[in-house]
PDB file of C-alpha atoms and ligand atoms in Angstrom:
ATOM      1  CA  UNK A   1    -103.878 135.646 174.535  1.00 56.00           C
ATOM      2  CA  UNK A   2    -100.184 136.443 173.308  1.00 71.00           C
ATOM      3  CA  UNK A   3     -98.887 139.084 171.337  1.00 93.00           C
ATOM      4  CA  UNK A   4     -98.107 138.094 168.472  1.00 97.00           C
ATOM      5  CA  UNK A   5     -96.252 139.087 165.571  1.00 98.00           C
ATOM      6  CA  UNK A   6     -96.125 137.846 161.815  1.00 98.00           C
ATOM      7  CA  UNK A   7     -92.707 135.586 162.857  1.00 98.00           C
ATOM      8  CA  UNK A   8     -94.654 133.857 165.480  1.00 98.00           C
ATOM      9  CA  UNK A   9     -96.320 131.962 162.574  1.00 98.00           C
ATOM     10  CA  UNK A  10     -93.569 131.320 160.784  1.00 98.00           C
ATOM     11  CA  UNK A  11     -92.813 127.817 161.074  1.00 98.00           C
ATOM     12  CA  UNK A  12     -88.842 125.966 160.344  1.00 97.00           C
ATOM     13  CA  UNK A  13     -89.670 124.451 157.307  1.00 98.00           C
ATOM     14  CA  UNK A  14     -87.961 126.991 154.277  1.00 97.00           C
ATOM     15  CA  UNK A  15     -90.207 127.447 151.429  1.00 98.00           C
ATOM     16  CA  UNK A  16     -89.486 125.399 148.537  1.00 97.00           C
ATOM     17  CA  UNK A  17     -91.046 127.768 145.535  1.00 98.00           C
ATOM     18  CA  UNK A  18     -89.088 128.891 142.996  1.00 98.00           C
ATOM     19  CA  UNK A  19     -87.680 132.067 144.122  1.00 98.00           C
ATOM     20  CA  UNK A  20     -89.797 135.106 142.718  1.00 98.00           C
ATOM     21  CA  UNK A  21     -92.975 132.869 142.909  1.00 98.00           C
ATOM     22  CA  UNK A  22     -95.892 135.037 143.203  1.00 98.00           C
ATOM     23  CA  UNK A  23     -97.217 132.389 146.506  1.00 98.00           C
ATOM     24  CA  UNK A  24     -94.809 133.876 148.764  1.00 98.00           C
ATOM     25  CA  UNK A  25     -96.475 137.455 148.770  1.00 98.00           C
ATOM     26  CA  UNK A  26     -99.604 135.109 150.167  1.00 98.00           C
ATOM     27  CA  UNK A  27     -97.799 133.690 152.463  1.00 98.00           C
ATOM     28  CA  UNK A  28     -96.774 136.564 153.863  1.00 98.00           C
ATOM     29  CA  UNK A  29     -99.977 137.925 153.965  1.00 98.00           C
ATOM     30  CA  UNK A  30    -101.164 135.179 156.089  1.00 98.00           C
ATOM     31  CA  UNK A  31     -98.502 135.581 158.336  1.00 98.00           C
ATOM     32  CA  UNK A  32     -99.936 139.568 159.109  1.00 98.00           C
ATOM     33  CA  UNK A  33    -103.531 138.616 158.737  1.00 98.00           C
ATOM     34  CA  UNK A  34    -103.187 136.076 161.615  1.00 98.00           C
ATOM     35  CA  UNK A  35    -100.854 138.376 163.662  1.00 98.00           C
ATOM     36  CA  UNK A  36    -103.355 141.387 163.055  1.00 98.00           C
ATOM     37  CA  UNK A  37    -106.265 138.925 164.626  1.00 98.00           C
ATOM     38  CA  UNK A  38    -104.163 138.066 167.014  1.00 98.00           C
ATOM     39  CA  UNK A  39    -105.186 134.485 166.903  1.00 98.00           C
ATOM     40  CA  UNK A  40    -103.350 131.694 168.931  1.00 98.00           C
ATOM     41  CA  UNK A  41    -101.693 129.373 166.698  1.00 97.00           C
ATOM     42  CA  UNK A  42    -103.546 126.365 168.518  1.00 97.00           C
ATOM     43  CA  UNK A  43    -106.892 127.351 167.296  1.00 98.00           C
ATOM     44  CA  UNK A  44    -105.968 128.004 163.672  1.00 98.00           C
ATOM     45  CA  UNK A  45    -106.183 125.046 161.283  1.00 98.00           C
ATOM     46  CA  UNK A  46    -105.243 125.552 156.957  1.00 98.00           C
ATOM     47  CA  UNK A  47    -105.848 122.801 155.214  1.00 98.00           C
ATOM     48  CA  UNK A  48    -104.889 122.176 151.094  1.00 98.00           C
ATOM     49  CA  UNK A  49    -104.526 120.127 148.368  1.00 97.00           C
ATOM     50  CA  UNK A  50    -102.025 119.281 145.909  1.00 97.00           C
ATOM     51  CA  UNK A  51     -99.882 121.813 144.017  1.00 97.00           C
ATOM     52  CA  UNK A  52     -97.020 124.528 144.571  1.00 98.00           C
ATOM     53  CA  UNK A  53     -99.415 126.561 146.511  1.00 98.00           C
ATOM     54  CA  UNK A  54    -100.581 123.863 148.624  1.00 98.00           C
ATOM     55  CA  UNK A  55     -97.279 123.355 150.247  1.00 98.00           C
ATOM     56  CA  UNK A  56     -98.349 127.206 152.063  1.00 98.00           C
ATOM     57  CA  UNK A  57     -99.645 124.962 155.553  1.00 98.00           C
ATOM     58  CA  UNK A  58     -96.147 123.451 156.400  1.00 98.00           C
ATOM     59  CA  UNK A  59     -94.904 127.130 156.205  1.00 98.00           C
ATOM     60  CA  UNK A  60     -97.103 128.095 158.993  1.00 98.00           C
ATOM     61  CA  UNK A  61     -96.691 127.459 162.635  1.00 98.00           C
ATOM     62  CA  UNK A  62    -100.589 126.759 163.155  1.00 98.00           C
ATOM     63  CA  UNK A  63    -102.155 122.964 162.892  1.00 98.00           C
ATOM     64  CA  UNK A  64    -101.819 122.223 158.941  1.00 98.00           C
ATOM     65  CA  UNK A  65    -103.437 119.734 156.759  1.00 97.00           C
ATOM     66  CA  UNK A  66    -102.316 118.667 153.401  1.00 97.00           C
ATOM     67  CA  UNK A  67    -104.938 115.779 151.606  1.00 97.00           C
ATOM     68  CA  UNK A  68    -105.160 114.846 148.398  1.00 96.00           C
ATOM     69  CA  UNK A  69    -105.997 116.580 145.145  1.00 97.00           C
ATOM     70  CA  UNK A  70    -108.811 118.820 144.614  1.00 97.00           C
ATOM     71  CA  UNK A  71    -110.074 117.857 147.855  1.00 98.00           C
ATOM     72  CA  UNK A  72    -109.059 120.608 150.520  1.00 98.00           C
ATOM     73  CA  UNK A  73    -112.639 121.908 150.376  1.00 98.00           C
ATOM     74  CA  UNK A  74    -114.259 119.032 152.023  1.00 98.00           C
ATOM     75  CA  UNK A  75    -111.625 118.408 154.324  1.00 98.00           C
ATOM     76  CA  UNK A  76    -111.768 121.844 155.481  1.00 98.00           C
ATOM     77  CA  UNK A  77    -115.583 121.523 156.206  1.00 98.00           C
ATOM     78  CA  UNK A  78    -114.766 118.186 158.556  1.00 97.00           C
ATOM     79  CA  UNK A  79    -112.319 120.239 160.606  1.00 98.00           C
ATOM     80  CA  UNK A  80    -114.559 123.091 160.540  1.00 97.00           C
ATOM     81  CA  UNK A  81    -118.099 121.212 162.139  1.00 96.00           C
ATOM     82  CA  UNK A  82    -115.541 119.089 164.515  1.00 96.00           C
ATOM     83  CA  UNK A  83    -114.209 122.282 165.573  1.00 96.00           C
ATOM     84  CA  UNK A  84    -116.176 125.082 165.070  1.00 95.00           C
ATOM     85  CA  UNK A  85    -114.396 127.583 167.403  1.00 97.00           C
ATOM     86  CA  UNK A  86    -111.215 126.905 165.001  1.00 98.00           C
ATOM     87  CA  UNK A  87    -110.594 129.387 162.923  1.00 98.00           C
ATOM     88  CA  UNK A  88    -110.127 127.189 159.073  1.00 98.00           C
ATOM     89  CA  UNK A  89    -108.396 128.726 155.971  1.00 98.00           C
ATOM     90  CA  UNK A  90    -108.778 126.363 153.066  1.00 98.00           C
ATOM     91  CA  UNK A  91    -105.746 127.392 150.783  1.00 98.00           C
ATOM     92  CA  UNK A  92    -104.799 125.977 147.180  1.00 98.00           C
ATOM     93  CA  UNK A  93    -104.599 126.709 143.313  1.00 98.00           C
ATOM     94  CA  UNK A  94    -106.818 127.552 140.505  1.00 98.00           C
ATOM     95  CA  UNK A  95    -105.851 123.460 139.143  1.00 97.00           C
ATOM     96  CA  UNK A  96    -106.350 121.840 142.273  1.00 97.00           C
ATOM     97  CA  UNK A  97    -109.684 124.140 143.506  1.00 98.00           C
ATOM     98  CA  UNK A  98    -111.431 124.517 139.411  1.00 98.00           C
ATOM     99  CA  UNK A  99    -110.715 120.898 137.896  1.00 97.00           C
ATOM    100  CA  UNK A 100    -110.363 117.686 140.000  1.00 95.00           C
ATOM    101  CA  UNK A 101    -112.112 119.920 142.997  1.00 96.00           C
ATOM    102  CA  UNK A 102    -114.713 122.198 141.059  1.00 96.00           C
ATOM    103  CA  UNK A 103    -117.417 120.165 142.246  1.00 97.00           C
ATOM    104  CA  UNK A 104    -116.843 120.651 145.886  1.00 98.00           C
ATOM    105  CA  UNK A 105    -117.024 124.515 144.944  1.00 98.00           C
ATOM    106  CA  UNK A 106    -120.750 124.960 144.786  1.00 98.00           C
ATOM    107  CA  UNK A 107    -122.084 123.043 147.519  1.00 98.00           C
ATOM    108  CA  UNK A 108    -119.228 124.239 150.339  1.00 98.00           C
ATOM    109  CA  UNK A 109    -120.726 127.678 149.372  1.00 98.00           C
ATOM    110  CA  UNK A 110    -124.743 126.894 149.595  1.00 97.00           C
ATOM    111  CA  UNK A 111    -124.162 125.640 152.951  1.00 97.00           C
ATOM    112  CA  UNK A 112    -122.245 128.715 154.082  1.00 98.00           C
ATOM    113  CA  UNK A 113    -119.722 126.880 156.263  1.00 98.00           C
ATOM    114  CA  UNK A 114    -117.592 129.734 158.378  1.00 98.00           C
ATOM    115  CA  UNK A 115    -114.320 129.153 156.599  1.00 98.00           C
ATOM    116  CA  UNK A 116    -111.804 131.227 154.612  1.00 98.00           C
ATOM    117  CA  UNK A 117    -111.036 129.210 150.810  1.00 98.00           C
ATOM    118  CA  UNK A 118    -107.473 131.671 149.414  1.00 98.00           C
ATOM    119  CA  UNK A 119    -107.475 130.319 145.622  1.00 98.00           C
ATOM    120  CA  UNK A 120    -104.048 131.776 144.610  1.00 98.00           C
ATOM    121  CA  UNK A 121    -104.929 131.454 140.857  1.00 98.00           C
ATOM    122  CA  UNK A 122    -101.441 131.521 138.445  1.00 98.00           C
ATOM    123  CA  UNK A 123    -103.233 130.229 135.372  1.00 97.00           C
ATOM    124  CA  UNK A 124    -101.574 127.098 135.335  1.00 96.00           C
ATOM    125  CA  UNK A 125     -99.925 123.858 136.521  1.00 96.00           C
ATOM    126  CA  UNK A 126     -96.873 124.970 137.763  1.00 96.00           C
ATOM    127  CA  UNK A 127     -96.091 121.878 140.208  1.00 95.00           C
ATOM    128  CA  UNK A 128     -96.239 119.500 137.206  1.00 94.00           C
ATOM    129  CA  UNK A 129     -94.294 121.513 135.166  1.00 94.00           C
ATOM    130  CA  UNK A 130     -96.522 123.851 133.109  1.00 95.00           C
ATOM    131  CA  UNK A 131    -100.043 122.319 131.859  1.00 96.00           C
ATOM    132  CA  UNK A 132    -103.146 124.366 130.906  1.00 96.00           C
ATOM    133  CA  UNK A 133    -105.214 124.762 133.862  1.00 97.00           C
ATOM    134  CA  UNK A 134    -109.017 125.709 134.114  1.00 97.00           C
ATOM    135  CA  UNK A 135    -108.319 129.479 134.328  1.00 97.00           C
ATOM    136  CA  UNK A 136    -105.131 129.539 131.799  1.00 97.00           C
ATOM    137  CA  UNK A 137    -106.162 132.605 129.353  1.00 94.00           C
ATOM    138  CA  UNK A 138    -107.296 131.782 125.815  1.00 93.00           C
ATOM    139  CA  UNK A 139    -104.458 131.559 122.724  1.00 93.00           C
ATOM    140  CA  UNK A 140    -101.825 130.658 125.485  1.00 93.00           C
ATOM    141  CA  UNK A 141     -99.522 128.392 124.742  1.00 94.00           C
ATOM    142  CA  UNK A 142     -98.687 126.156 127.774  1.00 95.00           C
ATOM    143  CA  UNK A 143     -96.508 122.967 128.314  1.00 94.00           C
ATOM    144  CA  UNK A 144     -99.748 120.646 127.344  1.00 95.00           C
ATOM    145  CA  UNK A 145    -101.156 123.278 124.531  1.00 94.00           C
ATOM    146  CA  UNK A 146     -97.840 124.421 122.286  1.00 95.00           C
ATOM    147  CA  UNK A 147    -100.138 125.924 119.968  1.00 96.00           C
ATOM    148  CA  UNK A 148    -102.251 127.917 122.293  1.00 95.00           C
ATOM    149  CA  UNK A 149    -105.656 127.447 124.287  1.00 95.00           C
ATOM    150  CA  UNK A 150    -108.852 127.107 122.062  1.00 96.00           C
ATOM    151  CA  UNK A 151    -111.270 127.203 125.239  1.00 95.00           C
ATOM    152  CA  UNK A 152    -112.201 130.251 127.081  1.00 95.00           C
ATOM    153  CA  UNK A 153    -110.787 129.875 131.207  1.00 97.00           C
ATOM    154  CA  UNK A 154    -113.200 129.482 133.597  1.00 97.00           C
ATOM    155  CA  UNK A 155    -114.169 132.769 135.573  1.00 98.00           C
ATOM    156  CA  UNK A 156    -113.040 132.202 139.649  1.00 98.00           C
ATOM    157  CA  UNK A 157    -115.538 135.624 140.458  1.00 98.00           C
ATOM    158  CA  UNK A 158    -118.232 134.832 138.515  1.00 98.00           C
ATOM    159  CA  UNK A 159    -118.552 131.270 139.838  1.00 98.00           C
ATOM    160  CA  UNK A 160    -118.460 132.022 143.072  1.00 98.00           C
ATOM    161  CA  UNK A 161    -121.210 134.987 142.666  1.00 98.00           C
ATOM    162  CA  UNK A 162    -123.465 131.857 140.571  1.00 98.00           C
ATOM    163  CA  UNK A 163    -122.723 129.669 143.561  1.00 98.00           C
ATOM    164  CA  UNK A 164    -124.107 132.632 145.988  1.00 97.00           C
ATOM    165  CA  UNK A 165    -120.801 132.550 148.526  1.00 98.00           C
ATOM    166  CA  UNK A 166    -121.528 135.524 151.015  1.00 98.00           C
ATOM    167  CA  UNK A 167    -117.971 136.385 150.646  1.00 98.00           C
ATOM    168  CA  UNK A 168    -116.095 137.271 147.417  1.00 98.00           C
ATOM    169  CA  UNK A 169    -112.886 139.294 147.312  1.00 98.00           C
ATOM    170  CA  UNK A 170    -109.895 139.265 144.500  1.00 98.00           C
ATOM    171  CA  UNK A 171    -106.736 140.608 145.750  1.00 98.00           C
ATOM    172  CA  UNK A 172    -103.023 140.630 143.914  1.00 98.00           C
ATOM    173  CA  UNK A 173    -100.019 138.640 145.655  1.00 98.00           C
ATOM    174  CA  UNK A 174     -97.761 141.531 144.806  1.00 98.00           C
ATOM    175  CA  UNK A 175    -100.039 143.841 147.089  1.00 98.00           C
ATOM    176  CA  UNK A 176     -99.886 142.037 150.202  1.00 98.00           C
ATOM    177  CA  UNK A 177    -101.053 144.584 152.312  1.00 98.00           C
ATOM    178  CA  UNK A 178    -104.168 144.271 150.551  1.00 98.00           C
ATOM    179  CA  UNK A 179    -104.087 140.715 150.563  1.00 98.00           C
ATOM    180  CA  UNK A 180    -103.672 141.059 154.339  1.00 98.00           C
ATOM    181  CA  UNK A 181    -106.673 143.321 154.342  1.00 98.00           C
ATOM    182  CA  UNK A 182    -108.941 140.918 152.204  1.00 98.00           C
ATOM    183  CA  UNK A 183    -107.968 137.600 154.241  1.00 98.00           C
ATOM    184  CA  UNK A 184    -108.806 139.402 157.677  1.00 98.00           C
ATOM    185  CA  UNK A 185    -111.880 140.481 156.240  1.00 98.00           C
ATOM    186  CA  UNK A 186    -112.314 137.281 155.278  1.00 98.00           C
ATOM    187  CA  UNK A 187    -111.532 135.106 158.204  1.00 98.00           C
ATOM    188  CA  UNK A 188    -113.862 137.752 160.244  1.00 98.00           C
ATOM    189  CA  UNK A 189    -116.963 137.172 157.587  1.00 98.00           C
ATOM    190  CA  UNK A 190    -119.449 134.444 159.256  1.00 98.00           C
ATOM    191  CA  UNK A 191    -119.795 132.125 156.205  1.00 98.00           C
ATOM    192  CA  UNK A 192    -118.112 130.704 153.735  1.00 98.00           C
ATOM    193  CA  UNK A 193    -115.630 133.569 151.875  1.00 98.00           C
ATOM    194  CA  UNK A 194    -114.150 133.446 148.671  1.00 98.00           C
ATOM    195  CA  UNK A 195    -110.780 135.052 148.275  1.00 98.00           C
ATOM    196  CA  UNK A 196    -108.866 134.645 144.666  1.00 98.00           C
ATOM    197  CA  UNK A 197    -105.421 135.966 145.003  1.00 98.00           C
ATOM    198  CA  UNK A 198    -103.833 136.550 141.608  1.00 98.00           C
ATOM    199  CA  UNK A 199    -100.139 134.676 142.255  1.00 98.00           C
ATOM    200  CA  UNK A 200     -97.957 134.571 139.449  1.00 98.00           C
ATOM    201  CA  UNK A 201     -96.003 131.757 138.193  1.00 98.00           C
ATOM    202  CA  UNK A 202     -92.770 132.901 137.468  1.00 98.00           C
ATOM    203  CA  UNK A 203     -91.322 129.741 136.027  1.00 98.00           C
ATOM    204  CA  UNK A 204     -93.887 128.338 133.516  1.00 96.00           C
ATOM    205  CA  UNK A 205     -95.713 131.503 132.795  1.00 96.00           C
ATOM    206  CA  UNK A 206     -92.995 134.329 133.175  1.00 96.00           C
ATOM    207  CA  UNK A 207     -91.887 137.632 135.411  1.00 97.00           C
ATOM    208  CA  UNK A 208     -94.269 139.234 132.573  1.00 97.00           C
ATOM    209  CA  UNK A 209     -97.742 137.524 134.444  1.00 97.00           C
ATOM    210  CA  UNK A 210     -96.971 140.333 136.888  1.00 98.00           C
ATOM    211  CA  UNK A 211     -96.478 143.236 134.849  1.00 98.00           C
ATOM    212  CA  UNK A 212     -99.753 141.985 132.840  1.00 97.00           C
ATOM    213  CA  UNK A 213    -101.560 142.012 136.240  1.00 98.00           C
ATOM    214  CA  UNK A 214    -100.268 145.124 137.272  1.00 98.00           C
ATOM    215  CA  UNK A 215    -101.485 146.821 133.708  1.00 98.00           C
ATOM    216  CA  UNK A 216    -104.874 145.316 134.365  1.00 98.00           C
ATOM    217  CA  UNK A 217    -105.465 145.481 138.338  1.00 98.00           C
ATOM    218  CA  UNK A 218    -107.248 148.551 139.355  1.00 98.00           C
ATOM    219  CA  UNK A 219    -108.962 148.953 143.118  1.00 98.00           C
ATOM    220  CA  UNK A 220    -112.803 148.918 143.521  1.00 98.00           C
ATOM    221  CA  UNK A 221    -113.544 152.625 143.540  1.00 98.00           C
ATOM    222  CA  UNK A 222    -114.855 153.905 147.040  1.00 97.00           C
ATOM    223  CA  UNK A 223    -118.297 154.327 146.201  1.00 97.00           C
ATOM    224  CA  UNK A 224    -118.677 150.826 145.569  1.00 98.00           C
ATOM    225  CA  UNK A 225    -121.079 148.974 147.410  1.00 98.00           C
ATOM    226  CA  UNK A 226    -119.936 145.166 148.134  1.00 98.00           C
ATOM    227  CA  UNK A 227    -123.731 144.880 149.274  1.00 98.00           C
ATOM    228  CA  UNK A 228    -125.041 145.261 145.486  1.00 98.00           C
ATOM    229  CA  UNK A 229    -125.438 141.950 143.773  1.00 98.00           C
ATOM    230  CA  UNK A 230    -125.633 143.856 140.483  1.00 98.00           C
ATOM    231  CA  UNK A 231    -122.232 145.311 140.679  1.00 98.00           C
ATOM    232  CA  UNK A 232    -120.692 142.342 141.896  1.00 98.00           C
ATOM    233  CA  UNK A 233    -121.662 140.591 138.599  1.00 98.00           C
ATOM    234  CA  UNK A 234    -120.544 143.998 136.622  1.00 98.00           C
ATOM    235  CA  UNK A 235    -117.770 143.749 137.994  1.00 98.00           C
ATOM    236  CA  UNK A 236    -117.392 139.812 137.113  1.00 98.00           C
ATOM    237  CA  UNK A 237    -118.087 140.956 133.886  1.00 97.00           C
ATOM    238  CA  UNK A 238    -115.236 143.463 133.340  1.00 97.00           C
ATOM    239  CA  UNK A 239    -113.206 142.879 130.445  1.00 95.00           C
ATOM    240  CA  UNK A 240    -109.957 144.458 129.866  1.00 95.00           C
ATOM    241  CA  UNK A 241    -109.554 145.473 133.712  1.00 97.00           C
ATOM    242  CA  UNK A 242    -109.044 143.415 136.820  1.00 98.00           C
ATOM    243  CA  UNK A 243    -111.070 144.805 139.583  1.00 98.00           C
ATOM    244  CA  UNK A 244    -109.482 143.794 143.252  1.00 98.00           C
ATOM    245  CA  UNK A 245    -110.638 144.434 146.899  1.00 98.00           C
ATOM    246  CA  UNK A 246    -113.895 143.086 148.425  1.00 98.00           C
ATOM    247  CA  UNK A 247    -116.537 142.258 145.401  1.00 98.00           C
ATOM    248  CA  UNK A 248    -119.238 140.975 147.617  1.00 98.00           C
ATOM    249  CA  UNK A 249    -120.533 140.467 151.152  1.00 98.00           C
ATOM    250  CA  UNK A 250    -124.022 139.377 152.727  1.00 98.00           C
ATOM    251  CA  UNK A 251    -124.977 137.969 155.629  1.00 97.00           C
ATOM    252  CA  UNK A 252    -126.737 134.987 156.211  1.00 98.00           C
ATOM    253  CA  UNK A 253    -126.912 132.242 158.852  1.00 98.00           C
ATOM    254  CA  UNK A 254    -123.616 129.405 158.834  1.00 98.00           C
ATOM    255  CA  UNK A 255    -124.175 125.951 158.198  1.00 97.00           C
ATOM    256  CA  UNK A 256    -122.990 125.401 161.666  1.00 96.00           C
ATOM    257  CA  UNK A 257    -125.536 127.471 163.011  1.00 96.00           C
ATOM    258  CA  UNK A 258    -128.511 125.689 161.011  1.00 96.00           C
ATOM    259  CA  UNK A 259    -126.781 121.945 162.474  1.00 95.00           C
ATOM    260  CA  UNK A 260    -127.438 123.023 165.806  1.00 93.00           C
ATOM    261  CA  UNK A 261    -130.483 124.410 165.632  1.00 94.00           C
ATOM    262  CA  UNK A 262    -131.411 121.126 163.611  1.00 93.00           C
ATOM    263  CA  UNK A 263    -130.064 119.067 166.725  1.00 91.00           C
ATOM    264  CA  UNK A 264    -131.879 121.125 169.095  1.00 92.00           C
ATOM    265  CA  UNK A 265    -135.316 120.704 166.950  1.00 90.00           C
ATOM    266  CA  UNK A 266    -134.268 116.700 166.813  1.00 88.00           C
ATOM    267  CA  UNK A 267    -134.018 116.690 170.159  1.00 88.00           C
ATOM    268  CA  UNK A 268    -137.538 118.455 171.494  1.00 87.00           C
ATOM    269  CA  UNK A 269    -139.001 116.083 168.607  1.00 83.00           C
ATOM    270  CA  UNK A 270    -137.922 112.975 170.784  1.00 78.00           C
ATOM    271  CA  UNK A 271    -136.911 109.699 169.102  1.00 77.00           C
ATOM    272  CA  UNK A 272    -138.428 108.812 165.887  1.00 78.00           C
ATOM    273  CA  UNK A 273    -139.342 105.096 165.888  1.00 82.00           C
ATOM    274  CA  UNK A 274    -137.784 103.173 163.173  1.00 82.00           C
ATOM    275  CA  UNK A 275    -141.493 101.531 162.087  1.00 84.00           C
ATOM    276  CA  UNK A 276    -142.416 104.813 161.235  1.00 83.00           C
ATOM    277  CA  UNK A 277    -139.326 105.644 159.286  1.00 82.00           C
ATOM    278  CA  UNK A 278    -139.759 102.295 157.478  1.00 85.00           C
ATOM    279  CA  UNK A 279    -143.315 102.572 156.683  1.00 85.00           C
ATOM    280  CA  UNK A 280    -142.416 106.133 154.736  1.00 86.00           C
ATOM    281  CA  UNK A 281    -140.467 104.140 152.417  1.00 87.00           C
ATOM    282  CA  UNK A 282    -143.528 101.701 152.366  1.00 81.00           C
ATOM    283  CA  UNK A 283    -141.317  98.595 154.109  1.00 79.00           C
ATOM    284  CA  UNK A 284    -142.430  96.676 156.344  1.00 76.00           C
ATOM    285  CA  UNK A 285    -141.039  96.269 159.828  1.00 73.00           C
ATOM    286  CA  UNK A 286    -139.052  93.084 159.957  1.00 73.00           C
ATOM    287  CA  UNK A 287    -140.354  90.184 162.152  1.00 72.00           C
ATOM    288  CA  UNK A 288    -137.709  90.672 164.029  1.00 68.00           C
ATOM    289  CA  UNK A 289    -137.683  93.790 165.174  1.00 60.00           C
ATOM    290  CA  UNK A 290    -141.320  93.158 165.777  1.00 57.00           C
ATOM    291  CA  UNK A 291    -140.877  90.782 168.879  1.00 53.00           C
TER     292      UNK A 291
HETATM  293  S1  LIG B   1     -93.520 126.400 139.485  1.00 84.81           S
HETATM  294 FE1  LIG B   1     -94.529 128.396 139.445  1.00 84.81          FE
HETATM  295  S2  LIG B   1     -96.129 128.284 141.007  1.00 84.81           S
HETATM  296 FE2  LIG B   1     -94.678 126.591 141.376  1.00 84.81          FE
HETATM  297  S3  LIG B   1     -93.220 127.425 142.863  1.00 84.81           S
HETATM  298 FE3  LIG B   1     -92.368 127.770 140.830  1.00 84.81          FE
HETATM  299  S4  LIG B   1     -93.054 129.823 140.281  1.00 84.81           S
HETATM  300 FE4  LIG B   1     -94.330 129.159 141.975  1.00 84.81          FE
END
C-alpha cells in the first residue's frame, strides 16, 4: 500500500465548473477522504450520471464511470457485486438522482448494497441552464418557473430514512472537512450510505445559496444519537434549520453478503430439476425434454 496524499487522486483533466461552483468543495473532499483511507486508486471505482456534478469521476485518478441519466445507481450496484472488494462511490445531483433516477433510490437502499451514493443537491438544473429540479425550494423562480415554484421540493433526508438506508449523513460543500469526515464515514459503513452534500449553484441560483445555507446549517449537537430512528426523522422534520453531520446509522447484513450465502444454500440444495420448476407453474414438461 502507498502513501498517499489528496494530489495522488487528482487526475489531468481541469475541472470545467463554473468557477465558485459549490461541486468543487466535494471534490476536494473526495480527494482527502480517499487519501485519509489510504485506498489504492486501482480498487476505487465512482460512477455518475448526467449533470455538472457528474463530470466529478474524470477529475479523479481512480477507475471512473459516467452512464446515462438518472442511472448511476444501478450501474454502481453492477460494479459493486462484480467487484465487491472495490470500494464504489456513486456521485451525482439532486436532478439526475430525485427525477429521471428516483426510482432506483428505494430499492438500491432495501438491498443494502456496500456503496457510498454523494447527492450534491444545488436545487436545480444547472447543466441545462437553470430548470426547477425535484428539490428546488417553493416560490422560486427558476429558468423553467419565472413566476416561482407552486410544489413543495422533495425532502433528500426524509426519503432516504422512508427507504430505511443504514447510512444517512448531510454535510455542506463549503465545510469540506466535514464533508471529508462524512464520506469516510461513509465509504467505511457496510451498506448502502446516503450522503447529501448541500453544493451551491453559483450561476443559476446565486453566491447568495451559500450565505442562505450558512444562516440555516447548524451541526448535530453531541448528544445526538445517529442510532435513534426517532431523531433521525426529527431531525428530517426540522424546519427553519439545516441539521448536518451523520443523521443515521444501523447495521445490518449487505446485499452482497445475503448473495453468497444464497449461492452457498443453492449449492448444498443440489440442482433443481427443471420438471419440477415447470410443474410449480402447472406446465407440463415438453415431449422433448422428456426423451
Ligand atoms: S452551472 Fe451551477 S452547478 Fe453547474 S458548474 Fe456552474 S455553478 Fe456549478
Amino acid at each position: 500500500m502507498g502513501n498517499y496524499t489528496a494530489t495522488d487522486y487528482r487526475s489531468d483533466v481541469k475541472p470545467v465548473w463554473c468557477p465558485g461552483c459549490g461541486d468543487f468543495g466535494v471534490l476536494n473532499a473526495v480527494y482527502q477522504a480517499l487519501a485519509r483511507l489510504q485506498l489504492p486508486l486501482e480498487e476505487v471505482a465512482i460512477i455518475s450520471g448526467i449533470g455538472c456534478s457528474s463530470r466529478l469521476p474524470g477529475y479523479v485518478k481512480t477507475y471512473g464511470f459516467n452512464s446515462i441519466h438518472g442511472r448511476v445507481l444501478p450501474v454502481a450496484q453492477g460494479v459493486k457485486l462484480a467487484r465487491p472488494a472495490t470500494t464504489v462511490i456513486a456521485v451525482g445531483g439532486d436532478g439526475d438522482g430525485l427525477s429521471i433516477g428516483g426510482g432506483h433510490l428505494p430499492h438500491i437502499a432495501r438491498r443494502n448494497v456496500d456503496l457510498t451514493y454523494i447527492m450534491m443537491d444545488n436545487g436545480i438544473y444547472g447543466m441545462t441552464k437553470g430548470q426547477t429540479s425535484p428539490t428546488t425550494g417553493f416560490d422560486q423562480e427558476t429558468k423553467s418557473m419565472p413566476y416561482g415554484i407552486i410544489e413543495a421540493p422533495l425532502n433528500p433526508v426524509k426519503l432516504a430514512l422512508s427507504y430505511e438506508a443504514t447510512f444517512i449523513a448531510r454535510g455542506f460543500s463549503a465545510n469540506v472537512e466535514q464533508c471529508v469526515d462524512l464520506i469516510v464515514r461513509g465509504i467505511q459503513h457496510p451498506g448502502f450510505a446516503f450522503i447529501q452534500l448541500l453544493s451551491p449553484c453559483v450561476t443559476f441560483v446565486g453566491r447568495e445559496q451559500f450565505d442562505i445555507i450558512r444562516e440555516l446549517a447548524v451541526d448535530l449537537p453531541a448528544d445526538y444519537d445517529p442510532g435513534s430512528l426517532d431523531q433521525a426523522w426529527q431531525v428530517s422534520n426540522e424546519t427553519g434549520k439545516i441539521s448536518l453531520g451523520v443523521i443515521y446509522q444501523k447495521q445490518l447484513p449487505t446485499y452482497e453478503q445475503r448473495l453468497q450465502e444464497l449461492v452457498q444454500r443453492a449449492q448444498q440444495g443440489g440442482r433443481v430439476a427443471f420438471a419440477d420448476l415447470l410443474r410449480q407453474y402447472h406446465v407440463s414438461e415438453p415431449e422433448s425434454a422428456q426423451d
